[in-house]
Amino acid sequence: MSRPVSWRGRRPARPILAVMDSDGELLGRLRSGDERAFVGLVERYHEPMLRLAASFVPSRAVAEEVVQDTWLAVLRGLAGFEGRSSLKTWLFAICVNQARKTGTREHRSIPVPDPEPVVDPSRFDASGGWSAPPEHWIEVAEGRMKAGKLADRIRSWIDVLPARQREVVLLRDVEGMTGEEVCAVLALSDANQRVLLHRGRSRLRQLFEDEFREVR
Amino acid sequence: MRLLRGRDLVCQQAVELVTDYLEGTLSRSARRRFEAHLAGCPHCTEYLAQMRETISLTGRVAPEDLTPQMRDEFVDLYRRWQSEQQ
């Protein structure tokens, strides 16, 4: 006999979102002028937006201006938001548009270059097999995460990823957006989105390995 | 590197396919070759598990809290905006 499969808990719900209403309810509260709904939204998205904006503009100060402008644009745009995208996608799209208006990052229009290997080629032998295989780190990292000692570290690693990888990793893996949503927000092709995601994630994996190999 | 062909998939190629594998964008035959490689390769199996763990850990990074001062600034921003609407 098959038991009902519970999907609860499989969703990577983040604490603050769990206590927040669904997008629809939240939107309703925002439109009816609920100040707490707006502050809740800011608490949830301000810092992630700052991180995202920072990859488009030359300084933290400019990123802060961008995000301030984003919140004003959000307030002005709320009445006209039709819910065709998720609230989150809409917010980040506004943020990226504000950042692009402000930012002057030259490599913005340069296409994604040909992929480079994501694992140091010296870790493989001549036949392409591992000569220096991945070292175990999952359990140690889990322990650190549960002890609340890893999140800051991961944030700092994400911040040193190349800008375009950082943008994709932030939206896909930190914010949990779909590939389609990320392509829309960042104006990327699906193929380029995947290349950037692959490199960003691979680099983070290497950083975990480097970090926890030393601990053992 | 050799081409992806037959059963020729080697570790150095497999690690480049991990994201496409997780995204479900590999062709059926590439997926089969990837899985066949994993079945015989504990290191690449470990590598895939580490990539999944990387995604999982990254997804558990919550936003940093706003300072009370910033929170107040946003309450002000909101009230200013609201008063302009009336």
PDB file of C-alpha atoms in Angstrom, chain A residues 19-195:
ATOM      1  CA  VAL A  19       5.540  33.570   8.430  1.00  0.00           C
ATOM      2  CA  MET A  20       4.693  35.802   5.515  1.00  0.00           C
ATOM      3  CA  ASP A  21       1.552  35.465   3.489  1.00  0.00           C
ATOM      4  CA  SER A  22       1.515  34.214  -0.043  1.00  0.00           C
ATOM      5  CA  ASP A  23       2.287  36.750  -2.738  1.00  0.00           C
ATOM      6  CA  GLY A  24      -1.404  37.250  -3.441  1.00  0.00           C
ATOM      7  CA  GLU A  25      -2.333  38.019   0.151  1.00  0.00           C
ATOM      8  CA  LEU A  26       0.720  40.158   0.645  1.00  0.00           C
ATOM      9  CA  LEU A  27      -0.066  42.106  -2.489  1.00  0.00           C
ATOM     10  CA  GLY A  28      -3.590  42.691  -1.278  1.00  0.00           C
ATOM     11  CA  ARG A  29      -2.306  44.025   2.023  1.00  0.00           C
ATOM     12  CA  LEU A  30       0.229  46.237   0.288  1.00  0.00           C
ATOM     13  CA  ARG A  31      -2.426  47.724  -1.964  1.00  0.00           C
ATOM     14  CA  SER A  32      -4.726  48.376   0.936  1.00  0.00           C
ATOM     15  CA  GLY A  33      -1.981  50.463   2.534  1.00  0.00           C
ATOM     16  CA  ASP A  34      -0.735  48.033   5.171  1.00  0.00           C
ATOM     17  CA  GLU A  35       2.497  49.556   6.420  1.00  0.00           C
ATOM     18  CA  ARG A  36       3.593  46.323   8.092  1.00  0.00           C
ATOM     19  CA  ALA A  37       3.263  44.432   4.841  1.00  0.00           C
ATOM     20  CA  PHE A  38       5.610  46.909   3.204  1.00  0.00           C
ATOM     21  CA  VAL A  39       8.122  46.769   6.036  1.00  0.00           C
ATOM     22  CA  GLY A  40       7.930  42.965   5.910  1.00  0.00           C
ATOM     23  CA  LEU A  41       8.707  43.091   2.241  1.00  0.00           C
ATOM     24  CA  VAL A  42      11.675  45.382   2.854  1.00  0.00           C
ATOM     25  CA  GLU A  43      12.968  43.123   5.616  1.00  0.00           C
ATOM     26  CA  ARG A  44      12.775  40.174   3.308  1.00  0.00           C
ATOM     27  CA  TYR A  45      14.204  41.700   0.146  1.00  0.00           C
ATOM     28  CA  HIS A  46      16.290  44.762   0.949  1.00  0.00           C
ATOM     29  CA  GLU A  47      19.534  42.994   1.686  1.00  0.00           C
ATOM     30  CA  PRO A  48      19.262  40.513  -1.219  1.00  0.00           C
ATOM     31  CA  MET A  49      18.568  43.442  -3.554  1.00  0.00           C
ATOM     32  CA  LEU A  50      21.598  45.300  -2.242  1.00  0.00           C
ATOM     33  CA  ARG A  51      23.750  42.287  -3.021  1.00  0.00           C
ATOM     34  CA  LEU A  52      22.305  42.016  -6.490  1.00  0.00           C
ATOM     35  CA  ALA A  53      22.574  45.747  -7.215  1.00  0.00           C
ATOM     36  CA  ALA A  54      26.161  45.800  -5.985  1.00  0.00           C
ATOM     37  CA  SER A  55      27.208  43.584  -8.866  1.00  0.00           C
ATOM     38  CA  PHE A  56      26.063  46.207 -11.389  1.00  0.00           C
ATOM     39  CA  VAL A  57      27.435  49.393  -9.877  1.00  0.00           C
ATOM     40  CA  PRO A  58      30.859  50.580  -8.756  1.00  0.00           C
ATOM     41  CA  SER A  59      30.272  50.977  -5.020  1.00  0.00           C
ATOM     42  CA  ARG A  60      28.155  49.958  -2.073  1.00  0.00           C
ATOM     43  CA  ALA A  61      26.949  53.552  -1.733  1.00  0.00           C
ATOM     44  CA  VAL A  62      25.637  53.556  -5.286  1.00  0.00           C
ATOM     45  CA  ALA A  63      24.012  50.151  -4.720  1.00  0.00           C
ATOM     46  CA  GLU A  64      22.203  51.620  -1.719  1.00  0.00           C
ATOM     47  CA  GLU A  65      20.871  54.460  -3.855  1.00  0.00           C
ATOM     48  CA  VAL A  66      19.745  51.970  -6.458  1.00  0.00           C
ATOM     49  CA  VAL A  67      17.801  49.973  -3.907  1.00  0.00           C
ATOM     50  CA  GLN A  68      16.249  53.096  -2.364  1.00  0.00           C
ATOM     51  CA  ASP A  69      15.074  54.040  -5.846  1.00  0.00           C
ATOM     52  CA  THR A  70      13.831  50.495  -6.302  1.00  0.00           C
ATOM     53  CA  TRP A  71      11.595  50.729  -3.232  1.00  0.00           C
ATOM     54  CA  LEU A  72      10.145  54.009  -4.427  1.00  0.00           C
ATOM     55  CA  ALA A  73       9.512  52.484  -7.835  1.00  0.00           C
ATOM     56  CA  VAL A  74       7.878  49.509  -6.123  1.00  0.00           C
ATOM     57  CA  LEU A  75       5.530  51.769  -4.165  1.00  0.00           C
ATOM     58  CA  ARG A  76       4.672  53.711  -7.309  1.00  0.00           C
ATOM     59  CA  GLY A  77       4.210  50.575  -9.344  1.00  0.00           C
ATOM     60  CA  LEU A  78       2.142  48.535  -6.906  1.00  0.00           C
ATOM     61  CA  ALA A  79      -1.180  49.741  -8.248  1.00  0.00           C
ATOM     62  CA  GLY A  80      -0.220  48.739 -11.761  1.00  0.00           C
ATOM     63  CA  PHE A  81       1.360  45.381 -10.944  1.00  0.00           C
ATOM     64  CA  GLU A  82      -0.781  42.781 -12.638  1.00  0.00           C
ATOM     65  CA  GLY A  83       0.684  39.695 -11.072  1.00  0.00           C
ATOM     66  CA  ARG A  84       1.764  38.187 -14.366  1.00  0.00           C
ATOM     67  CA  SER A  85       5.083  37.368 -12.739  1.00  0.00           C
ATOM     68  CA  SER A  86       5.601  36.491  -9.096  1.00  0.00           C
ATOM     69  CA  LEU A  87       5.984  39.413  -6.735  1.00  0.00           C
ATOM     70  CA  LYS A  88       9.596  38.413  -6.150  1.00  0.00           C
ATOM     71  CA  THR A  89      10.427  38.358  -9.850  1.00  0.00           C
ATOM     72  CA  TRP A  90       8.797  41.746 -10.270  1.00  0.00           C
ATOM     73  CA  LEU A  91      10.802  43.227  -7.374  1.00  0.00           C
ATOM     74  CA  PHE A  92      14.131  41.935  -8.631  1.00  0.00           C
ATOM     75  CA  ALA A  93      13.358  43.013 -12.175  1.00  0.00           C
ATOM     76  CA  ILE A  94      12.755  46.571 -10.957  1.00  0.00           C
ATOM     77  CA  CYS A  95      15.992  46.416  -8.983  1.00  0.00           C
ATOM     78  CA  VAL A  96      17.986  45.238 -12.000  1.00  0.00           C
ATOM     79  CA  ASN A  97      16.436  47.905 -14.208  1.00  0.00           C
ATOM     80  CA  GLN A  98      17.306  50.608 -11.689  1.00  0.00           C
ATOM     81  CA  ALA A  99      20.822  49.219 -11.400  1.00  0.00           C
ATOM     82  CA  ARG A 100      21.276  49.117 -15.173  1.00  0.00           C
ATOM     83  CA  LYS A 101      20.138  52.715 -15.470  1.00  0.00           C
ATOM     84  CA  THR A 102      22.764  53.670 -12.920  1.00  0.00           C
ATOM     85  CA  GLY A 103      25.493  51.142 -13.507  1.00  0.00           C
ATOM     86  CA  THR A 104      28.312  51.383 -15.955  1.00  0.00           C
ATOM     87  CA  ARG A 105      29.674  47.904 -15.893  1.00  0.00           C
ATOM     88  CA  GLU A 106      31.384  47.601 -19.254  1.00  0.00           C
ATOM     89  CA  HIS A 107      31.300  43.856 -19.602  1.00  0.00           C
ATOM     90  CA  ARG A 108      27.537  43.925 -19.325  1.00  0.00           C
ATOM     91  CA  SER A 109      27.069  43.514 -23.055  1.00  0.00           C
ATOM     92  CA  ILE A 110      29.914  41.077 -23.632  1.00  0.00           C
ATOM     93  CA  PRO A 111      28.608  37.581 -24.285  1.00  0.00           C
ATOM     94  CA  VAL A 112      29.418  34.729 -21.948  1.00  0.00           C
ATOM     95  CA  PRO A 113      32.861  33.475 -23.015  1.00  0.00           C
ATOM     96  CA  ASP A 114      33.584  29.877 -23.922  1.00  0.00           C
ATOM     97  CA  PRO A 115      33.340  27.696 -20.869  1.00  0.00           C
ATOM     98  CA  GLU A 116      36.527  27.008 -18.968  1.00  0.00           C
ATOM     99  CA  PRO A 117      36.917  23.866 -16.892  1.00  0.00           C
ATOM    100  CA  VAL A 118      35.165  24.197 -13.539  1.00  0.00           C
ATOM    101  CA  VAL A 119      37.544  21.787 -11.812  1.00  0.00           C
ATOM    102  CA  ASP A 120      41.280  22.389 -11.877  1.00  0.00           C
ATOM    103  CA  PRO A 121      42.586  20.186 -14.729  1.00  0.00           C
ATOM    104  CA  SER A 122      45.539  19.163 -12.553  1.00  0.00           C
ATOM    105  CA  ARG A 123      43.139  17.098 -10.454  1.00  0.00           C
ATOM    106  CA  PHE A 124      42.686  14.680 -13.349  1.00  0.00           C
ATOM    107  CA  ASP A 125      45.110  12.224 -14.891  1.00  0.00           C
ATOM    108  CA  ALA A 126      45.898  11.982 -18.584  1.00  0.00           C
ATOM    109  CA  SER A 127      42.882   9.780 -19.240  1.00  0.00           C
ATOM    110  CA  GLY A 128      40.507  12.279 -17.584  1.00  0.00           C
ATOM    111  CA  GLY A 129      39.978  10.311 -14.367  1.00  0.00           C
ATOM    112  CA  TRP A 130      40.358  11.875 -10.927  1.00  0.00           C
ATOM    113  CA  SER A 131      43.920  11.879  -9.641  1.00  0.00           C
ATOM    114  CA  ALA A 132      43.010  14.143  -6.712  1.00  0.00           C
ATOM    115  CA  PRO A 133      39.372  13.185  -6.065  1.00  0.00           C
ATOM    116  CA  PRO A 134      36.953  15.411  -4.149  1.00  0.00           C
ATOM    117  CA  GLU A 135      37.573  15.332  -0.418  1.00  0.00           C
ATOM    118  CA  HIS A 136      34.651  14.794   1.914  1.00  0.00           C
ATOM    119  CA  TRP A 137      33.207  17.882   3.526  1.00  0.00           C
ATOM    120  CA  ILE A 138      29.417  17.538   3.538  1.00  0.00           C
ATOM    121  CA  GLU A 139      29.025  16.440   7.170  1.00  0.00           C
ATOM    122  CA  VAL A 140      31.367  19.092   8.548  1.00  0.00           C
ATOM    123  CA  ALA A 141      29.655  21.825   6.537  1.00  0.00           C
ATOM    124  CA  GLU A 142      26.215  20.636   7.665  1.00  0.00           C
ATOM    125  CA  GLY A 143      27.358  20.776  11.263  1.00  0.00           C
ATOM    126  CA  ARG A 144      28.633  24.312  10.823  1.00  0.00           C
ATOM    127  CA  MET A 145      25.443  25.394   9.100  1.00  0.00           C
ATOM    128  CA  LYS A 146      23.275  23.979  11.859  1.00  0.00           C
ATOM    129  CA  ALA A 147      25.452  25.729  14.424  1.00  0.00           C
ATOM    130  CA  GLY A 148      24.720  28.987  12.570  1.00  0.00           C
ATOM    131  CA  LYS A 149      28.363  29.491  11.714  1.00  0.00           C
ATOM    132  CA  LEU A 150      28.330  29.178   7.972  1.00  0.00           C
ATOM    133  CA  ALA A 151      25.852  31.637   6.485  1.00  0.00           C
ATOM    134  CA  ASP A 152      28.181  34.653   6.785  1.00  0.00           C
ATOM    135  CA  ARG A 153      30.921  32.672   5.148  1.00  0.00           C
ATOM    136  CA  ILE A 154      28.721  31.660   2.238  1.00  0.00           C
ATOM    137  CA  ARG A 155      27.586  35.271   1.769  1.00  0.00           C
ATOM    138  CA  SER A 156      31.181  36.408   1.550  1.00  0.00           C
ATOM    139  CA  TRP A 157      31.973  33.672  -0.980  1.00  0.00           C
ATOM    140  CA  ILE A 158      29.026  34.662  -3.134  1.00  0.00           C
ATOM    141  CA  ASP A 159      30.217  38.265  -3.020  1.00  0.00           C
ATOM    142  CA  VAL A 160      33.559  37.351  -4.569  1.00  0.00           C
ATOM    143  CA  LEU A 161      32.103  35.361  -7.446  1.00  0.00           C
ATOM    144  CA  PRO A 162      32.472  37.099 -10.803  1.00  0.00           C
ATOM    145  CA  ALA A 163      29.546  39.507 -11.123  1.00  0.00           C
ATOM    146  CA  ARG A 164      27.463  37.602 -13.625  1.00  0.00           C
ATOM    147  CA  GLN A 165      27.854  34.287 -11.823  1.00  0.00           C
ATOM    148  CA  ARG A 166      26.995  36.036  -8.591  1.00  0.00           C
ATOM    149  CA  GLU A 167      23.771  37.464 -10.025  1.00  0.00           C
ATOM    150  CA  VAL A 168      22.604  34.060 -11.228  1.00  0.00           C
ATOM    151  CA  VAL A 169      23.582  32.215  -8.034  1.00  0.00           C
ATOM    152  CA  LEU A 170      21.878  34.850  -5.867  1.00  0.00           C
ATOM    153  CA  LEU A 171      18.630  34.608  -7.747  1.00  0.00           C
ATOM    154  CA  ARG A 172      18.593  30.874  -8.435  1.00  0.00           C
ATOM    155  CA  ASP A 173      20.092  29.368  -5.320  1.00  0.00           C
ATOM    156  CA  VAL A 174      19.736  31.968  -2.583  1.00  0.00           C
ATOM    157  CA  GLU A 175      16.354  33.304  -3.655  1.00  0.00           C
ATOM    158  CA  GLY A 176      15.125  30.043  -5.103  1.00  0.00           C
ATOM    159  CA  MET A 177      13.848  31.486  -8.374  1.00  0.00           C
ATOM    160  CA  THR A 178      13.363  29.295 -11.449  1.00  0.00           C
ATOM    161  CA  GLY A 179      15.715  29.417 -14.410  1.00  0.00           C
ATOM    162  CA  GLU A 180      12.969  31.014 -16.457  1.00  0.00           C
ATOM    163  CA  GLU A 181      12.441  33.778 -13.902  1.00  0.00           C
ATOM    164  CA  VAL A 182      16.160  34.454 -13.688  1.00  0.00           C
ATOM    165  CA  CYS A 183      16.468  34.679 -17.465  1.00  0.00           C
ATOM    166  CA  ALA A 184      13.663  37.238 -17.476  1.00  0.00           C
ATOM    167  CA  VAL A 185      15.121  39.342 -14.663  1.00  0.00           C
ATOM    168  CA  LEU A 186      18.689  39.333 -15.967  1.00  0.00           C
ATOM    169  CA  ALA A 187      17.853  39.269 -19.696  1.00  0.00           C
ATOM    170  CA  LEU A 188      19.902  36.119 -20.245  1.00  0.00           C
ATOM    171  CA  SER A 189      19.396  33.239 -22.626  1.00  0.00           C
ATOM    172  CA  ASP A 190      18.643  29.949 -20.946  1.00  0.00           C
ATOM    173  CA  ALA A 191      21.953  28.490 -22.144  1.00  0.00           C
ATOM    174  CA  ASN A 192      23.970  31.390 -20.724  1.00  0.00           C
ATOM    175  CA  GLN A 193      22.046  31.266 -17.479  1.00  0.00           C
ATOM    176  CA  ARG A 194      23.003  27.608 -17.104  1.00  0.00           C
ATOM    177  CA  VAL A 195      26.662  28.229 -17.925  1.00  0.00           C
TER     178      VAL A 195
END
